[in-house]
mmCIF file of C-alpha atoms and ligand atoms in Angstrom:
data_model
loop_
_atom_site.group_PDB
_atom_site.id
_atom_site.type_symbol
_atom_site.label_atom_id
_atom_site.label_comp_id
_atom_site.label_asym_id
_atom_site.label_seq_id
_atom_site.Cartn_x
_atom_site.Cartn_y
_atom_site.Cartn_z
ATOM 1 C CA UNK A 275 50.241 -24.741 -36.851
ATOM 2 C CA UNK A 276 47.833 -22.977 -39.359
ATOM 3 C CA UNK A 277 47.298 -19.679 -40.370
ATOM 4 C CA UNK A 278 44.404 -19.138 -38.234
ATOM 5 C CA UNK A 279 46.276 -20.427 -35.193
ATOM 6 C CA UNK A 280 49.018 -17.903 -35.931
ATOM 7 C CA UNK A 281 46.678 -14.950 -35.983
ATOM 8 C CA UNK A 282 45.118 -16.418 -32.627
ATOM 9 C CA UNK A 283 48.470 -15.954 -30.897
ATOM 10 C CA UNK A 284 47.999 -12.096 -31.100
ATOM 11 C CA UNK A 285 49.326 -10.903 -27.491
ATOM 12 C CA UNK A 286 50.048 -14.294 -26.431
ATOM 13 C CA UNK A 287 53.653 -16.062 -26.335
ATOM 14 C CA UNK A 288 55.828 -14.582 -28.884
ATOM 15 C CA UNK A 289 55.805 -16.578 -32.018
ATOM 16 C CA UNK A 290 59.172 -18.157 -33.120
ATOM 17 C CA UNK A 291 59.633 -17.980 -36.785
ATOM 18 C CA UNK A 292 62.667 -18.912 -38.875
ATOM 19 C CA UNK A 293 63.356 -19.118 -42.491
ATOM 20 C CA UNK A 294 64.363 -22.753 -43.970
ATOM 21 C CA UNK A 295 65.128 -23.652 -47.718
ATOM 22 C CA UNK A 296 65.681 -27.417 -47.713
ATOM 23 C CA UNK A 297 64.338 -30.728 -45.947
ATOM 24 C CA UNK A 298 66.994 -31.282 -43.367
ATOM 25 C CA UNK A 299 67.137 -27.547 -42.257
ATOM 26 C CA UNK A 300 63.114 -27.640 -42.041
ATOM 27 C CA UNK A 301 63.255 -30.647 -39.969
ATOM 28 C CA UNK A 302 65.700 -29.205 -37.376
ATOM 29 C CA UNK A 303 63.549 -25.815 -37.166
ATOM 30 C CA UNK A 304 60.547 -27.462 -37.197
ATOM 31 C CA UNK A 305 61.060 -28.456 -33.659
ATOM 32 C CA UNK A 306 60.823 -25.311 -32.313
ATOM 33 C CA UNK A 307 59.323 -22.838 -34.568
ATOM 34 C CA UNK A 308 55.738 -21.817 -34.943
ATOM 35 C CA UNK A 309 56.330 -20.546 -38.603
ATOM 36 C CA UNK A 310 58.962 -21.501 -41.251
ATOM 37 C CA UNK A 311 59.222 -19.163 -43.703
ATOM 38 C CA UNK A 312 60.883 -20.161 -47.295
ATOM 39 C CA UNK A 313 61.843 -16.478 -47.935
ATOM 40 C CA UNK A 314 63.309 -15.067 -51.233
ATOM 41 C CA UNK A 315 66.344 -14.568 -49.241
ATOM 42 C CA UNK A 316 67.155 -17.954 -50.581
ATOM 43 C CA UNK A 317 68.138 -15.857 -53.434
ATOM 44 C CA UNK A 318 71.183 -14.305 -51.358
ATOM 45 C CA UNK A 319 72.296 -16.740 -49.057
ATOM 46 C CA UNK A 320 71.802 -20.041 -51.235
ATOM 47 C CA UNK A 321 71.975 -19.076 -54.916
ATOM 48 C CA UNK A 322 74.616 -16.235 -54.417
ATOM 49 C CA UNK A 323 72.493 -13.547 -56.109
ATOM 50 C CA UNK A 324 73.089 -9.745 -55.389
ATOM 51 C CA UNK A 325 69.595 -9.253 -54.260
ATOM 52 C CA UNK A 326 66.171 -10.885 -53.856
ATOM 53 C CA UNK A 327 65.216 -9.512 -57.446
ATOM 54 C CA UNK A 328 66.440 -12.776 -59.610
ATOM 55 C CA UNK A 329 64.277 -14.967 -57.598
ATOM 56 C CA UNK A 330 62.014 -16.946 -59.677
ATOM 57 C CA UNK A 331 58.603 -18.838 -58.819
ATOM 58 C CA UNK A 332 60.327 -22.127 -59.894
ATOM 59 C CA UNK A 333 63.020 -21.346 -57.349
ATOM 60 C CA UNK A 334 60.399 -20.667 -54.433
ATOM 61 C CA UNK A 335 58.353 -23.927 -55.474
ATOM 62 C CA UNK A 336 61.713 -26.222 -55.911
ATOM 63 C CA UNK A 337 62.718 -25.154 -51.984
ATOM 64 C CA UNK A 338 59.076 -24.679 -51.051
ATOM 65 C CA UNK A 339 58.658 -28.367 -51.528
ATOM 66 C CA UNK A 340 61.817 -29.265 -49.965
ATOM 67 C CA UNK A 341 60.681 -27.494 -47.037
ATOM 68 C CA UNK A 342 57.505 -29.054 -46.928
ATOM 69 C CA UNK A 343 59.160 -32.552 -46.824
ATOM 70 C CA UNK A 344 60.846 -31.308 -43.477
ATOM 71 C CA UNK A 345 57.769 -29.544 -41.876
ATOM 72 C CA UNK A 346 55.161 -31.593 -39.730
ATOM 73 C CA UNK A 347 53.976 -28.811 -37.217
ATOM 74 C CA UNK A 348 55.372 -25.278 -38.101
ATOM 75 C CA UNK A 349 52.753 -23.129 -40.485
ATOM 76 C CA UNK A 350 54.909 -23.280 -43.630
ATOM 77 C CA UNK A 351 54.947 -20.049 -45.587
ATOM 78 C CA UNK A 352 56.482 -19.490 -48.887
ATOM 79 C CA UNK A 353 57.680 -15.940 -50.439
ATOM 80 C CA UNK A 354 55.814 -14.841 -53.747
ATOM 81 C CA UNK A 355 58.946 -13.339 -55.514
ATOM 82 C CA UNK A 356 59.380 -10.105 -57.148
ATOM 83 C CA UNK A 357 57.352 -9.888 -60.578
ATOM 84 C CA UNK A 358 55.221 -12.613 -59.514
ATOM 85 C CA UNK A 359 52.152 -10.920 -58.056
ATOM 86 C CA UNK A 360 52.807 -7.096 -58.552
ATOM 87 C CA UNK A 361 50.818 -6.940 -61.737
ATOM 88 C CA UNK A 362 47.523 -7.489 -60.251
ATOM 89 C CA UNK A 363 45.237 -9.598 -58.281
ATOM 90 C CA UNK A 364 44.835 -12.348 -61.199
ATOM 91 C CA UNK A 365 48.382 -12.867 -61.309
ATOM 92 C CA UNK A 366 49.126 -12.872 -57.782
ATOM 93 C CA UNK A 367 46.360 -15.629 -57.475
ATOM 94 C CA UNK A 368 47.678 -17.359 -60.326
ATOM 95 C CA UNK A 369 51.146 -17.531 -58.704
ATOM 96 C CA UNK A 370 49.842 -18.064 -55.128
ATOM 97 C CA UNK A 371 47.652 -21.077 -56.571
ATOM 98 C CA UNK A 372 50.478 -22.498 -57.876
ATOM 99 C CA UNK A 373 52.579 -22.125 -54.762
ATOM 100 C CA UNK A 374 50.318 -23.697 -52.632
ATOM 101 C CA UNK A 375 49.038 -26.593 -54.735
ATOM 102 C CA UNK A 376 52.498 -27.621 -55.685
ATOM 103 C CA UNK A 377 54.445 -27.251 -52.521
ATOM 104 C CA UNK A 378 51.686 -28.155 -49.949
ATOM 105 C CA UNK A 379 52.509 -25.066 -47.835
ATOM 106 C CA UNK A 380 50.034 -23.252 -45.701
ATOM 107 C CA UNK A 381 50.258 -19.886 -46.980
ATOM 108 C CA UNK A 382 52.315 -17.118 -48.906
ATOM 109 C CA UNK A 383 53.942 -13.965 -47.854
ATOM 110 C CA UNK A 384 54.102 -10.755 -50.270
ATOM 111 C CA UNK A 385 55.911 -7.614 -50.013
ATOM 112 C CA UNK A 386 53.786 -4.142 -49.982
ATOM 113 C CA UNK A 387 51.271 -2.068 -47.888
ATOM 114 C CA UNK A 388 48.316 0.086 -49.225
ATOM 115 C CA UNK A 389 49.145 -0.589 -52.853
ATOM 116 C CA UNK A 390 48.951 -4.467 -52.173
ATOM 117 C CA UNK A 391 45.738 -4.043 -50.214
ATOM 118 C CA UNK A 392 43.417 -4.944 -52.721
ATOM 119 C CA UNK A 393 45.544 -8.421 -54.045
ATOM 120 C CA UNK A 394 45.583 -9.075 -50.447
ATOM 121 C CA UNK A 395 41.900 -8.846 -50.168
ATOM 122 C CA UNK A 396 41.203 -10.926 -53.240
ATOM 123 C CA UNK A 397 43.586 -13.761 -52.417
ATOM 124 C CA UNK A 398 42.161 -14.183 -48.628
ATOM 125 C CA UNK A 399 38.399 -14.355 -49.996
ATOM 126 C CA UNK A 400 39.861 -16.987 -52.449
ATOM 127 C CA UNK A 401 41.400 -19.204 -49.928
ATOM 128 C CA UNK A 402 44.681 -18.017 -50.069
ATOM 129 C CA UNK A 403 46.212 -16.959 -46.802
ATOM 130 C CA UNK A 404 48.434 -14.062 -46.796
ATOM 131 C CA UNK A 405 51.505 -12.932 -44.502
ATOM 132 C CA UNK A 406 52.135 -9.311 -45.267
ATOM 133 C CA UNK A 407 55.420 -7.853 -45.233
ATOM 134 C CA UNK A 408 55.937 -3.887 -44.745
ATOM 135 C CA UNK A 409 58.633 -1.545 -43.554
ATOM 136 C CA UNK A 410 61.751 -2.334 -45.478
ATOM 137 C CA UNK A 411 60.861 -4.316 -48.415
ATOM 138 C CA UNK A 412 63.798 -5.817 -50.259
ATOM 139 C CA UNK A 413 62.053 -6.243 -53.615
ATOM 140 C CA UNK A 414 61.757 -2.561 -53.564
ATOM 141 C CA UNK A 415 65.240 -1.516 -52.691
ATOM 142 C CA UNK A 416 65.785 0.148 -56.357
ATOM 143 C CA UNK A 417 62.771 2.479 -55.539
ATOM 144 C CA UNK A 418 63.353 3.283 -52.041
ATOM 145 C CA UNK A 419 67.092 3.617 -52.702
ATOM 146 C CA UNK A 420 68.329 1.043 -50.166
ATOM 147 C CA UNK A 421 68.354 -1.098 -47.246
ATOM 148 C CA UNK A 422 67.887 1.877 -44.652
ATOM 149 C CA UNK A 423 65.883 1.982 -41.561
ATOM 150 C CA UNK A 424 62.137 2.577 -42.228
ATOM 151 C CA UNK A 425 59.751 4.856 -40.725
ATOM 152 C CA UNK A 426 62.206 7.668 -39.243
ATOM 153 C CA UNK A 427 60.369 10.958 -38.873
ATOM 154 C CA UNK A 428 56.644 11.480 -38.744
ATOM 155 C CA UNK A 429 55.713 11.356 -42.240
ATOM 156 C CA UNK A 430 57.744 7.920 -42.775
ATOM 157 C CA UNK A 431 56.254 6.477 -39.656
ATOM 158 C CA UNK A 432 52.847 7.415 -40.822
ATOM 159 C CA UNK A 433 53.349 5.727 -44.093
ATOM 160 C CA UNK A 434 54.594 2.662 -42.602
ATOM 161 C CA UNK A 435 51.807 2.683 -40.021
ATOM 162 C CA UNK A 436 49.148 3.194 -42.833
ATOM 163 C CA UNK A 437 50.486 0.199 -44.517
ATOM 164 C CA UNK A 438 50.239 -2.050 -41.764
ATOM 165 C CA UNK A 439 46.675 -1.053 -41.146
ATOM 166 C CA UNK A 440 45.916 -1.571 -44.709
ATOM 167 C CA UNK A 441 47.341 -5.154 -44.941
ATOM 168 C CA UNK A 442 45.423 -5.945 -41.591
ATOM 169 C CA UNK A 443 42.352 -4.460 -42.919
ATOM 170 C CA UNK A 444 42.559 -6.587 -46.209
ATOM 171 C CA UNK A 445 42.660 -9.788 -44.255
ATOM 172 C CA UNK A 446 46.328 -10.708 -43.850
ATOM 173 C CA UNK A 447 46.720 -13.268 -40.957
ATOM 174 C CA UNK A 448 49.823 -11.794 -39.606
ATOM 175 C CA UNK A 449 52.624 -9.076 -40.749
ATOM 176 C CA UNK A 450 56.233 -8.734 -40.913
ATOM 177 C CA UNK A 451 57.622 -5.624 -39.651
ATOM 178 C CA UNK A 452 61.365 -5.256 -41.379
ATOM 179 C CA UNK A 453 63.955 -2.645 -40.130
ATOM 180 C CA UNK A 454 61.901 -0.134 -38.339
ATOM 181 C CA UNK A 455 62.376 1.889 -35.360
ATOM 182 C CA UNK A 456 61.029 0.466 -31.937
ATOM 183 C CA UNK A 457 58.583 3.302 -30.990
ATOM 184 C CA UNK A 458 56.992 2.830 -34.520
ATOM 185 C CA UNK A 459 56.879 -1.156 -34.074
ATOM 186 C CA UNK A 460 55.300 -0.853 -30.660
ATOM 187 C CA UNK A 461 52.410 1.493 -32.030
ATOM 188 C CA UNK A 462 51.832 -0.977 -34.883
ATOM 189 C CA UNK A 463 51.771 -3.884 -32.746
ATOM 190 C CA UNK A 464 49.358 -2.419 -30.193
ATOM 191 C CA UNK A 465 47.297 -0.990 -32.929
ATOM 192 C CA UNK A 466 46.852 -3.952 -34.896
ATOM 193 C CA UNK A 467 44.461 -7.165 -34.466
ATOM 194 C CA UNK A 468 46.853 -9.440 -36.137
ATOM 195 C CA UNK A 469 50.499 -10.737 -34.916
ATOM 196 C CA UNK A 470 53.429 -8.459 -35.844
ATOM 197 C CA UNK A 471 56.498 -10.429 -36.441
ATOM 198 C CA UNK A 472 59.611 -8.132 -36.347
ATOM 199 C CA UNK A 473 63.051 -8.390 -38.097
ATOM 200 C CA UNK A 474 65.019 -5.646 -37.065
ATOM 201 C CA UNK A 475 62.035 -3.894 -35.353
ATOM 202 C CA UNK A 476 62.440 -4.621 -31.595
ATOM 203 C CA UNK A 477 60.909 -7.228 -28.973
ATOM 204 C CA UNK A 478 57.740 -4.946 -28.927
ATOM 205 C CA UNK A 479 56.530 -7.212 -31.802
ATOM 206 C CA UNK A 480 54.400 -10.046 -31.231
ATOM 207 C CA UNK A 481 57.155 -12.518 -32.744
ATOM 208 C CA UNK A 482 60.344 -12.725 -34.455
ATOM 209 C CA UNK A 483 62.039 -13.813 -37.781
ATOM 210 C CA UNK A 484 65.734 -14.242 -38.868
ATOM 211 C CA UNK A 485 67.161 -15.728 -41.707
ATOM 212 C CA UNK A 486 68.607 -18.913 -40.774
ATOM 213 C CA UNK A 487 71.782 -18.756 -42.345
ATOM 214 C CA UNK A 488 72.435 -15.400 -40.932
ATOM 215 C CA UNK A 489 71.727 -16.610 -37.365
ATOM 216 C CA UNK A 490 73.819 -19.709 -37.802
ATOM 217 C CA UNK A 491 76.811 -17.810 -39.069
ATOM 218 C CA UNK A 492 76.455 -19.628 -42.651
ATOM 219 C CA UNK A 493 75.974 -16.385 -44.618
ATOM 220 C CA UNK A 494 78.889 -14.184 -44.033
ATOM 221 C CA UNK A 495 79.207 -11.780 -47.212
ATOM 222 C CA UNK A 496 77.398 -9.143 -44.722
ATOM 223 C CA UNK A 497 75.803 -9.256 -41.116
ATOM 224 C CA UNK A 498 72.673 -7.084 -40.663
ATOM 225 C CA UNK A 499 73.061 -5.337 -37.365
ATOM 226 C CA UNK A 500 69.969 -6.681 -36.356
ATOM 227 C CA UNK A 501 71.153 -10.017 -36.417
ATOM 228 C CA UNK A 502 72.421 -12.280 -33.416
ATOM 229 C CA UNK A 503 74.618 -14.898 -34.424
ATOM 230 C CA UNK A 504 73.755 -18.090 -32.386
ATOM 231 C CA UNK A 505 76.364 -20.257 -34.011
ATOM 232 C CA UNK A 506 79.504 -19.965 -36.281
ATOM 233 C CA UNK A 507 78.788 -22.778 -38.328
ATOM 234 C CA UNK A 508 80.490 -21.090 -41.416
ATOM 235 C CA UNK A 509 83.947 -21.341 -39.317
ATOM 236 C CA UNK A 510 83.134 -25.066 -38.315
ATOM 237 C CA UNK A 511 82.504 -26.016 -41.943
ATOM 238 C CA UNK A 512 85.779 -24.337 -42.662
ATOM 239 C CA UNK A 513 87.595 -26.179 -40.081
ATOM 240 C CA UNK A 514 86.160 -29.403 -41.026
ATOM 241 C CA UNK A 515 87.178 -29.012 -44.785
ATOM 242 C CA UNK A 516 90.435 -28.176 -43.660
ATOM 243 C CA UNK A 517 90.881 -31.205 -41.276
ATOM 244 C CA UNK A 518 89.746 -33.471 -44.299
ATOM 245 C CA UNK A 519 92.098 -31.831 -46.943
ATOM 246 C CA UNK A 520 94.988 -32.323 -44.542
ATOM 247 C CA UNK A 521 93.721 -36.137 -43.870
ATOM 248 C CA UNK A 522 93.636 -36.713 -47.523
ATOM 249 C CA UNK A 523 96.785 -35.122 -48.394
ATOM 250 C CA UNK A 524 98.645 -37.115 -45.207
ATOM 251 C CA UNK A 525 96.725 -40.462 -46.502
ATOM 252 C CA UNK A 526 95.375 -40.685 -42.962
ATOM 253 C CA UNK A 527 92.006 -40.981 -44.317
ATOM 254 C CA UNK A 528 90.547 -43.135 -45.240
ATOM 255 C CA UNK A 529 91.437 -45.038 -42.153
ATOM 256 C CA UNK A 530 91.441 -48.692 -41.620
ATOM 257 C CA UNK A 531 87.970 -48.931 -40.295
ATOM 258 C CA UNK A 532 86.567 -47.393 -44.007
ATOM 259 C CA UNK A 533 88.356 -49.960 -45.870
ATOM 260 C CA UNK A 534 86.659 -53.237 -47.321
ATOM 261 C CA UNK A 535 88.427 -56.183 -47.487
ATOM 262 C CA UNK A 536 88.032 -59.341 -49.319
ATOM 263 C CA UNK A 537 86.746 -61.442 -46.606
HETATM 264 O O1 KIV B 125 63.105 -13.490 -47.437
HETATM 265 C C1 KIV B 125 62.976 -13.549 -46.219
HETATM 266 O O2 KIV B 125 63.843 -14.191 -45.794
HETATM 267 C C2 KIV B 125 62.285 -12.615 -45.689
HETATM 268 C C3 KIV B 125 62.391 -12.284 -44.177
HETATM 269 C C4 KIV B 125 63.531 -11.970 -43.873
HETATM 270 C C5 KIV B 125 61.348 -12.028 -43.280
HETATM 271 O O3 KIV B 125 61.379 -12.012 -46.044
#
């Protein structure tokens, strides 16, 4: 799947998108997903950071490369982290070019609406496909004041709509809509010529994305209300570790079948 193929899915079968940050997980996700996103959410769910703000370009490149090794058919997109693109189009191009050259990903994602449109235009004209991200933008929580639903009320809704329109006009091949109301997501999806990918933005979008650790029950510090848990892997790991610990303490592991003899 290439960025143009993702764009061409507008109005077609819903796009299946998930995050992955390692080779084995990307390999598993690649069987079903149209898009694999190496999201800066990895700062929280893999590295234990309190927000995505501490994520560096080096972290994104390391995990992007790992995910690339497990991806054969999905469109691999890597997030540009906070501080690596906001200064202007030149900085954004340098960061995006490093990410693309060093990971082999197909596209980058960046957060921001109208204010980022000139940067998206600059990147797309220079060979960098861009997935945009509007609505709730976790890299801006210190300005917006938290993780609240965006676009409630006519003024706020108009702002999100204008952001989505601006990134589409600037050449983004798709746009993530995070945590906005269903009527707003429906209006934006109907109005834009590019696919909308929802996270907490209702089934009205052209596709859906979730953070893999959330939907597998691996990240349990908190659970956003828009997440559906498809597995409880955190509990399965706890049970497996407890069973191993009990076996070691009882000397019932290793068993005869795990032991090497002289002959
Ligand atoms: O960082 C991330 O994983 C994301 C998705 C939640 C869209 O931006």
